[in-house]
CSV table of C-alpha atoms in Angstrom, one decimal:
chain,number,residue,atom,x,y,z
A,526,MET,CA,-114.7,68.4,-144.6
A,527,ALA,CA,-113.0,71.1,-142.3
A,528,THR,CA,-115.1,73.5,-140.9
A,529,SER,CA,-114.8,77.3,-139.7
A,530,SER,CA,-114.2,78.3,-136.3
A,531,PRO,CA,-116.8,80.0,-134.7
A,532,TYR,CA,-117.3,83.9,-135.1
A,533,LEU,CA,-116.0,86.3,-132.0
A,534,SER,CA,-117.3,89.4,-130.6
A,535,VAL,CA,-116.3,91.2,-127.8
A,536,ARG,CA,-119.4,93.3,-126.1
A,537,SER,CA,-120.0,94.6,-122.9
A,538,LEU,CA,-122.0,92.3,-119.7
A,539,GLY,CA,-125.3,93.2,-118.6
A,540,SER,CA,-127.2,92.1,-115.3
A,541,SER,CA,-128.7,89.6,-117.6
A,542,ASP,CA,-125.3,88.0,-118.4
A,543,LEU,CA,-123.8,87.7,-114.7
A,544,ASP,CA,-124.5,84.6,-114.4
A,545,ALA,CA,-123.4,83.2,-116.5
A,546,ALA,CA,-120.0,85.3,-116.8
A,547,ALA,CA,-119.6,83.8,-112.5
A,548,ARG,CA,-120.1,80.2,-113.9
A,549,LEU,CA,-117.3,80.7,-116.9
A,550,LEU,CA,-115.2,82.5,-114.0
A,551,GLY,CA,-115.5,79.8,-111.6
A,552,ARG,CA,-114.7,77.0,-114.6
A,553,GLY,CA,-112.0,79.2,-115.9
A,554,MET,CA,-110.0,80.3,-112.3
A,555,ALA,CA,-110.3,76.8,-110.8
A,556,ASP,CA,-106.8,76.2,-111.3
A,557,ASN,CA,-105.2,79.0,-110.9
A,558,PRO,CA,-102.5,78.5,-108.0
A,559,VAL,CA,-103.7,81.2,-105.5
A,560,HIS,CA,-107.2,79.4,-105.7
A,561,VAL,CA,-106.1,75.7,-105.4
A,562,ALA,CA,-104.6,77.3,-102.3
A,563,ALA,CA,-107.5,79.5,-100.8
A,564,TYR,CA,-110.0,77.5,-101.7
A,565,ARG,CA,-109.0,73.8,-101.8
A,566,GLY,CA,-110.6,71.0,-103.1
A,567,ASP,CA,-111.5,69.3,-106.4
A,568,ASP,CA,-111.2,71.1,-109.4
A,569,ALA,CA,-115.5,70.8,-109.1
A,570,SER,CA,-115.6,72.5,-106.0
A,571,ARG,CA,-113.6,75.2,-106.5
A,572,ALA,CA,-115.1,75.9,-109.7
A,573,ARG,CA,-118.1,76.0,-107.7
A,574,ARG,CA,-117.2,78.3,-104.8
A,575,HIS,CA,-115.3,80.7,-106.8
A,576,GLU,CA,-118.6,80.9,-109.2
A,577,LEU,CA,-120.8,81.5,-106.2
A,578,LEU,CA,-118.6,84.5,-104.9
A,579,MET,CA,-118.0,86.3,-108.3
A,580,ARG,CA,-121.4,86.1,-109.0
A,581,THR,CA,-121.8,88.3,-105.4
A,582,LEU,CA,-119.2,90.3,-106.3
A,583,LEU,CA,-120.1,91.2,-110.0
A,584,ARG,CA,-123.7,91.9,-108.6
A,585,ARG,CA,-122.8,94.1,-106.2
A,586,SER,CA,-120.2,96.1,-108.1
A,587,PRO,CA,-122.9,98.3,-110.9
A,588,SER,CA,-119.5,100.1,-111.4
A,589,TRP,CA,-117.6,98.1,-112.5
A,590,GLN,CA,-117.2,97.6,-117.2
A,591,ILE,CA,-117.6,93.9,-117.3
A,592,GLU,CA,-116.7,92.6,-120.5
A,593,GLY,CA,-117.7,89.4,-122.7
A,594,VAL,CA,-116.6,87.6,-125.8
A,595,ASP,CA,-119.1,85.4,-127.2
A,596,ARG,CA,-117.6,82.4,-129.5
A,597,GLY,CA,-120.8,81.5,-131.5
A,598,ASP,CA,-123.9,81.5,-128.9
A,599,ALA,CA,-121.5,80.5,-126.1
A,600,LEU,CA,-119.9,83.1,-123.3
A,601,ALA,CA,-116.0,82.4,-124.3
A,602,GLY,CA,-114.7,84.7,-122.0
A,603,VAL,CA,-115.0,87.4,-119.7
A,604,ALA,CA,-112.3,90.4,-118.0
A,605,ALA,CA,-114.1,92.9,-115.1
A,606,SER,CA,-112.7,96.0,-114.5
A,607,ALA,CA,-113.0,98.8,-111.9
A,608,PRO,CA,-113.2,102.1,-112.4
A,609,PRO,CA,-110.5,104.5,-110.2
A,610,GLY,CA,-111.2,104.1,-106.1
A,611,ARG,CA,-114.0,101.7,-107.1
A,612,CYS,CA,-111.7,98.5,-106.7
A,613,GLN,CA,-112.0,97.7,-102.9
A,614,ALA,CA,-114.7,96.2,-101.7
A,615,THR,CA,-117.0,97.9,-99.6
A,616,LEU,CA,-117.9,97.2,-95.8
A,617,THR,CA,-121.0,95.4,-97.1
A,618,ASN,CA,-119.7,93.7,-99.7
A,619,ARG,CA,-117.1,92.1,-97.9
A,620,LEU,CA,-119.0,91.1,-95.3
A,621,ARG,CA,-121.4,89.0,-98.4
A,622,LEU,CA,-118.6,87.4,-99.2
A,623,LEU,CA,-117.3,86.3,-95.8
A,624,GLY,CA,-120.8,85.1,-95.3
A,625,ARG,CA,-120.8,82.9,-98.4
A,626,ALA,CA,-116.7,81.8,-97.8
A,627,SER,CA,-117.9,80.8,-94.5
A,628,THR,CA,-119.7,77.8,-96.0
A,629,PHE,CA,-116.5,76.2,-97.5
A,630,GLY,CA,-115.3,74.5,-94.8
A,631,PRO,CA,-112.7,75.4,-91.6
A,632,GLY,CA,-110.0,77.9,-92.6
A,633,ALA,CA,-111.6,79.5,-95.9
A,634,VAL,CA,-112.7,82.7,-94.7
A,635,SER,CA,-109.2,83.3,-93.1
A,636,ARG,CA,-107.2,82.0,-96.1
A,637,LEU,CA,-109.7,84.8,-98.4
A,638,VAL,CA,-108.7,87.1,-96.3
A,639,SER,CA,-105.6,86.7,-96.2
A,640,TRP,CA,-105.3,86.3,-100.1
A,641,GLN,CA,-107.6,89.8,-100.5
A,642,SER,CA,-105.7,91.6,-97.9
A,643,ALA,CA,-102.2,90.8,-98.8
A,644,TRP,CA,-103.6,91.6,-102.7
A,645,SER,CA,-105.0,94.6,-101.5
A,646,ARG,CA,-101.8,96.0,-99.7
A,647,HIS,CA,-100.7,96.6,-103.3
A,648,ASP,CA,-102.8,98.7,-105.1
A,649,PRO,CA,-101.4,101.7,-106.0
A,650,ASP,CA,-101.9,104.9,-104.2
A,651,ALA,CA,-102.4,107.2,-107.4
A,652,PRO,CA,-106.1,106.6,-109.4
A,653,HIS,CA,-106.1,103.6,-111.5
A,654,VAL,CA,-108.0,101.5,-113.6
A,655,HIS,CA,-107.8,97.7,-111.5
A,656,LEU,CA,-108.3,94.8,-113.8
A,657,GLY,CA,-109.9,91.5,-112.8
A,658,PRO,CA,-111.2,88.9,-112.7
A,659,VAL,CA,-110.2,87.8,-116.2
A,660,SER,CA,-110.7,84.2,-117.4
A,661,VAL,CA,-111.4,82.9,-120.6
A,662,ASP,CA,-113.2,79.1,-120.4
A,663,ARG,CA,-109.9,76.4,-119.9
A,664,HIS,CA,-111.0,74.5,-123.3
A,665,LEU,CA,-110.7,77.8,-125.4
A,666,ARG,CA,-107.3,78.7,-124.1
A,667,GLY,CA,-104.1,79.8,-126.9
A,668,GLN,CA,-107.6,80.7,-129.1
A,669,GLY,CA,-107.0,84.9,-129.1
A,670,ILE,CA,-109.9,85.6,-126.7
A,671,GLY,CA,-108.1,86.9,-123.5
A,672,GLY,CA,-106.3,89.0,-126.8
A,673,LEU,CA,-109.9,90.2,-127.3
A,674,LEU,CA,-110.5,91.3,-123.8
A,675,LEU,CA,-107.1,92.8,-123.2
A,676,LEU,CA,-106.9,94.8,-126.5
A,677,ARG,CA,-110.6,96.5,-126.3
A,678,HIS,CA,-109.3,96.8,-122.0
A,679,VAL,CA,-106.5,98.6,-123.0
A,680,THR,CA,-107.5,100.9,-126.1
A,681,ARG,CA,-110.1,102.0,-123.3
A,682,LEU,CA,-107.4,102.9,-120.8
A,683,ASP,CA,-105.6,105.3,-124.3
A,684,ALA,CA,-108.7,106.5,-124.9
A,685,THR,CA,-108.9,107.8,-121.3
A,686,GLY,CA,-105.4,108.4,-120.2
A,687,ALA,CA,-105.7,106.1,-117.8
A,688,THR,CA,-103.7,103.7,-115.4
A,689,GLY,CA,-103.7,100.3,-115.5
A,690,TYR,CA,-103.4,97.9,-112.5
A,691,LEU,CA,-103.6,94.2,-112.2
A,692,GLU,CA,-102.5,91.2,-110.0
A,693,THR,CA,-101.9,87.7,-111.3
A,694,ASP,CA,-100.8,84.1,-109.9
A,695,ARG,CA,-99.8,82.7,-113.2
A,696,PRO,CA,-96.5,83.3,-114.4
A,697,GLN,CA,-97.3,82.2,-117.9
A,698,ALA,CA,-99.5,85.2,-117.0
A,699,VAL,CA,-96.9,87.7,-116.9
A,700,GLU,CA,-95.5,87.3,-120.5
A,701,PHE,CA,-98.9,87.3,-121.5
A,702,TYR,CA,-99.9,91.0,-120.0
A,703,GLU,CA,-96.7,92.8,-120.8
A,704,ARG,CA,-97.6,92.2,-124.8
A,705,PHE,CA,-100.1,94.8,-124.0
A,706,GLY,CA,-97.9,97.3,-122.2
A,707,TYR,CA,-98.1,95.7,-118.3
A,708,VAL,CA,-94.8,95.5,-116.4
A,709,VAL,CA,-94.5,93.7,-113.3
A,710,VAL,CA,-94.1,96.2,-110.3
A,711,ASP,CA,-93.8,94.1,-107.5
A,712,GLU,CA,-93.8,90.2,-106.6
A,713,ALA,CA,-94.8,88.8,-103.1
A,714,GLU,CA,-95.9,85.1,-101.7
A,715,VAL,CA,-99.5,85.0,-101.1
A,716,ILE,CA,-101.0,82.1,-99.4
A,717,GLY,CA,-97.8,80.3,-100.1
A,718,VAL,CA,-98.5,81.3,-103.8
A,719,PRO,CA,-95.8,83.5,-106.1
A,720,CYS,CA,-97.9,86.6,-107.3
A,721,TRP,CA,-97.3,89.6,-109.6
A,722,PHE,CA,-98.7,93.1,-109.8
A,723,MET,CA,-98.4,94.9,-112.9
A,724,ARG,CA,-98.8,98.3,-113.3
A,725,ARG,CA,-99.4,100.0,-117.1
A,726,PRO,CA,-98.8,103.6,-117.1
A,727,ALA,CA,-101.0,106.0,-119.0
A,728,ALA,CA,-100.7,107.0,-122.3
């Protein structure tokens, strides 16, 4: 007997959701090429390391818009975005993140700094809404969850007339973001990993 899929709903996440969001981002992004290069180790250790940094970052970024997709009673996808002028971490936040990363083993801090510095250099000078991190739980990919998050995000961009911007290290994600109006404006190799930098013009 066939059963229906759990209901999907999109909502803004609050402070009580941030630990679950960090865990999902850890799991969902552990196989991203740049995370593999930066964190090293096995899949489980990369997930734990990224979760730790994401928990710190989300809790220290109160101006960010954090959206989630619930699948039934479980969080299935997360997308965070920084408003104009708020996408670069403050010095205090950078020091907190580097302190966390220093427990990941030799070389981890250097690789993380190289990665983040390279991505930061590509940030547009003009005001923009910076999308990321974005992730769907890995066993739920391909079920439209990412599309729900992006549709909500670009609807808000259009309503406010804002320019969108993001980075991705996943070649298959480039086409996905293009469907929502983003275009590749630059490419670069970061810690040995090809990355794409994408912009969505203001409506």
